[in-house]
Amino acid sequence: DGTRLQNRVQLLPGVRVIAEATAEVASATRTRVVITDVLFSWAFKFDLKINTDADGYVDWLYLDDSIRITRGNKGSTFLHVRDSTVSID
């Protein structure tokens, strides 16, 4: 429905940390993001129960068909590149 997102970090083959969040439009250049779960996945998934300040936002700095650059409310800059060779399982 466009309101849920996942950020997957592959630590090793088959070993991932998955952050799940809700997202909503805050303005034309800002998306509000609330992290709801952080999971560790390796042969099975379990909730890491991380206590975090999970309510934040990202400001959209640049966007085209192949690249997205955003800045988070805590100052982190994120660069996402579309890679058609990657599959999501």
mmCIF file of C-alpha atoms in Angstrom:
data_model
loop_
_atom_site.group_PDB
_atom_site.id
_atom_site.type_symbol
_atom_site.label_atom_id
_atom_site.label_comp_id
_atom_site.label_asym_id
_atom_site.label_seq_id
_atom_site.Cartn_x
_atom_site.Cartn_y
_atom_site.Cartn_z
ATOM 1 C CA ASP A 1 0.000 0.000 0.000
ATOM 2 C CA GLY A 2 3.041 2.310 -0.117
ATOM 3 C CA THR A 3 3.068 3.014 3.622
ATOM 4 C CA ARG A 4 5.445 0.199 4.722
ATOM 5 C CA LEU A 5 9.130 -0.090 3.965
ATOM 6 C CA GLN A 6 12.061 -2.328 4.765
ATOM 7 C CA ASN A 7 15.765 -1.585 4.934
ATOM 8 C CA ARG A 8 17.775 -4.795 4.530
ATOM 9 C CA VAL A 9 21.461 -4.976 5.403
ATOM 10 C CA GLN A 10 23.252 -8.128 4.274
ATOM 11 C CA LEU A 11 26.082 -8.766 6.749
ATOM 12 C CA LEU A 12 27.168 -12.124 5.260
ATOM 13 C CA PRO A 13 25.558 -14.475 2.724
ATOM 14 C CA GLY A 14 22.235 -15.457 4.294
ATOM 15 C CA VAL A 15 22.707 -13.170 7.329
ATOM 16 C CA ARG A 16 20.632 -9.975 7.392
ATOM 17 C CA VAL A 17 19.423 -7.228 9.675
ATOM 18 C CA ILE A 18 16.007 -5.988 8.576
ATOM 19 C CA ALA A 19 14.464 -2.729 9.785
ATOM 20 C CA GLU A 20 10.724 -2.406 9.157
ATOM 21 C CA ALA A 21 8.961 0.950 9.268
ATOM 22 C CA THR A 22 5.893 2.916 8.340
ATOM 23 C CA ALA A 23 6.229 5.893 6.034
ATOM 24 C CA GLU A 24 3.969 8.813 5.191
ATOM 25 C CA VAL A 25 4.287 11.976 3.154
ATOM 26 C CA ALA A 26 5.058 14.950 5.400
ATOM 27 C CA SER A 27 5.595 17.486 2.587
ATOM 28 C CA ALA A 28 6.691 17.634 -1.059
ATOM 29 C CA THR A 29 10.314 16.996 0.015
ATOM 30 C CA ARG A 30 9.976 15.124 3.325
ATOM 31 C CA THR A 31 8.865 11.619 4.305
ATOM 32 C CA ARG A 32 8.070 10.765 7.930
ATOM 33 C CA VAL A 33 9.469 7.365 8.927
ATOM 34 C CA VAL A 34 8.674 5.387 12.099
ATOM 35 C CA ILE A 35 10.764 2.242 12.688
ATOM 36 C CA THR A 36 8.487 -0.466 14.063
ATOM 37 C CA ASP A 37 10.711 -3.577 14.133
ATOM 38 C CA VAL A 38 14.339 -4.570 13.774
ATOM 39 C CA LEU A 39 14.832 -8.239 12.910
ATOM 40 C CA PHE A 40 17.895 -10.458 12.649
ATOM 41 C CA SER A 41 17.588 -13.102 9.935
ATOM 42 C CA TRP A 42 19.844 -16.159 9.709
ATOM 43 C CA ALA A 43 18.071 -19.462 9.055
ATOM 44 C CA PHE A 44 15.236 -17.937 11.124
ATOM 45 C CA LYS A 45 14.077 -14.438 12.082
ATOM 46 C CA PHE A 46 13.926 -12.960 15.551
ATOM 47 C CA ASP A 47 13.100 -9.503 16.857
ATOM 48 C CA LEU A 48 16.143 -7.683 18.238
ATOM 49 C CA LYS A 49 13.960 -5.575 20.590
ATOM 50 C CA ILE A 50 16.189 -2.560 20.071
ATOM 51 C CA ASN A 51 15.080 0.483 22.041
ATOM 52 C CA THR A 52 15.481 3.378 19.642
ATOM 53 C CA ASP A 53 14.179 6.852 18.945
ATOM 54 C CA ALA A 54 12.250 5.412 16.020
ATOM 55 C CA ASP A 55 10.204 8.434 14.904
ATOM 56 C CA GLY A 56 12.030 10.520 12.306
ATOM 57 C CA TYR A 57 12.073 11.740 8.727
ATOM 58 C CA VAL A 58 14.139 11.900 5.561
ATOM 59 C CA ASP A 59 14.414 14.964 3.328
ATOM 60 C CA TRP A 60 14.611 14.247 -0.405
ATOM 61 C CA LEU A 61 17.698 15.952 -1.865
ATOM 62 C CA TYR A 62 17.800 14.350 -5.332
ATOM 63 C CA LEU A 63 15.761 11.765 -7.233
ATOM 64 C CA ASP A 64 15.820 10.338 -10.767
ATOM 65 C CA ASP A 65 15.261 6.921 -12.392
ATOM 66 C CA SER A 66 18.531 5.458 -11.099
ATOM 67 C CA ILE A 67 19.549 7.300 -7.925
ATOM 68 C CA ARG A 68 17.971 8.725 -4.755
ATOM 69 C CA ILE A 69 19.755 10.899 -2.179
ATOM 70 C CA THR A 70 18.096 11.708 1.144
ATOM 71 C CA ARG A 71 19.176 13.193 4.481
ATOM 72 C CA GLY A 72 17.797 11.883 7.763
ATOM 73 C CA ASN A 73 16.676 13.942 10.747
ATOM 74 C CA LYS A 74 19.831 12.909 12.651
ATOM 75 C CA GLY A 75 22.141 14.125 9.863
ATOM 76 C CA SER A 76 22.844 10.864 8.009
ATOM 77 C CA THR A 77 22.977 11.060 4.213
ATOM 78 C CA PHE A 78 21.623 8.073 2.283
ATOM 79 C CA LEU A 79 22.514 7.209 -1.302
ATOM 80 C CA HIS A 80 20.330 4.553 -2.980
ATOM 81 C CA VAL A 81 21.101 3.225 -6.453
ATOM 82 C CA ARG A 82 18.653 1.160 -8.489
ATOM 83 C CA ASP A 83 20.250 -2.165 -9.377
ATOM 84 C CA SER A 84 18.176 -4.311 -11.730
ATOM 85 C CA THR A 85 20.422 -7.334 -11.050
ATOM 86 C CA VAL A 86 19.371 -7.572 -7.386
ATOM 87 C CA SER A 87 16.369 -9.704 -6.465
ATOM 88 C CA ILE A 88 14.320 -9.310 -3.299
ATOM 89 C CA ASP A 89 13.416 -12.599 -1.648
#
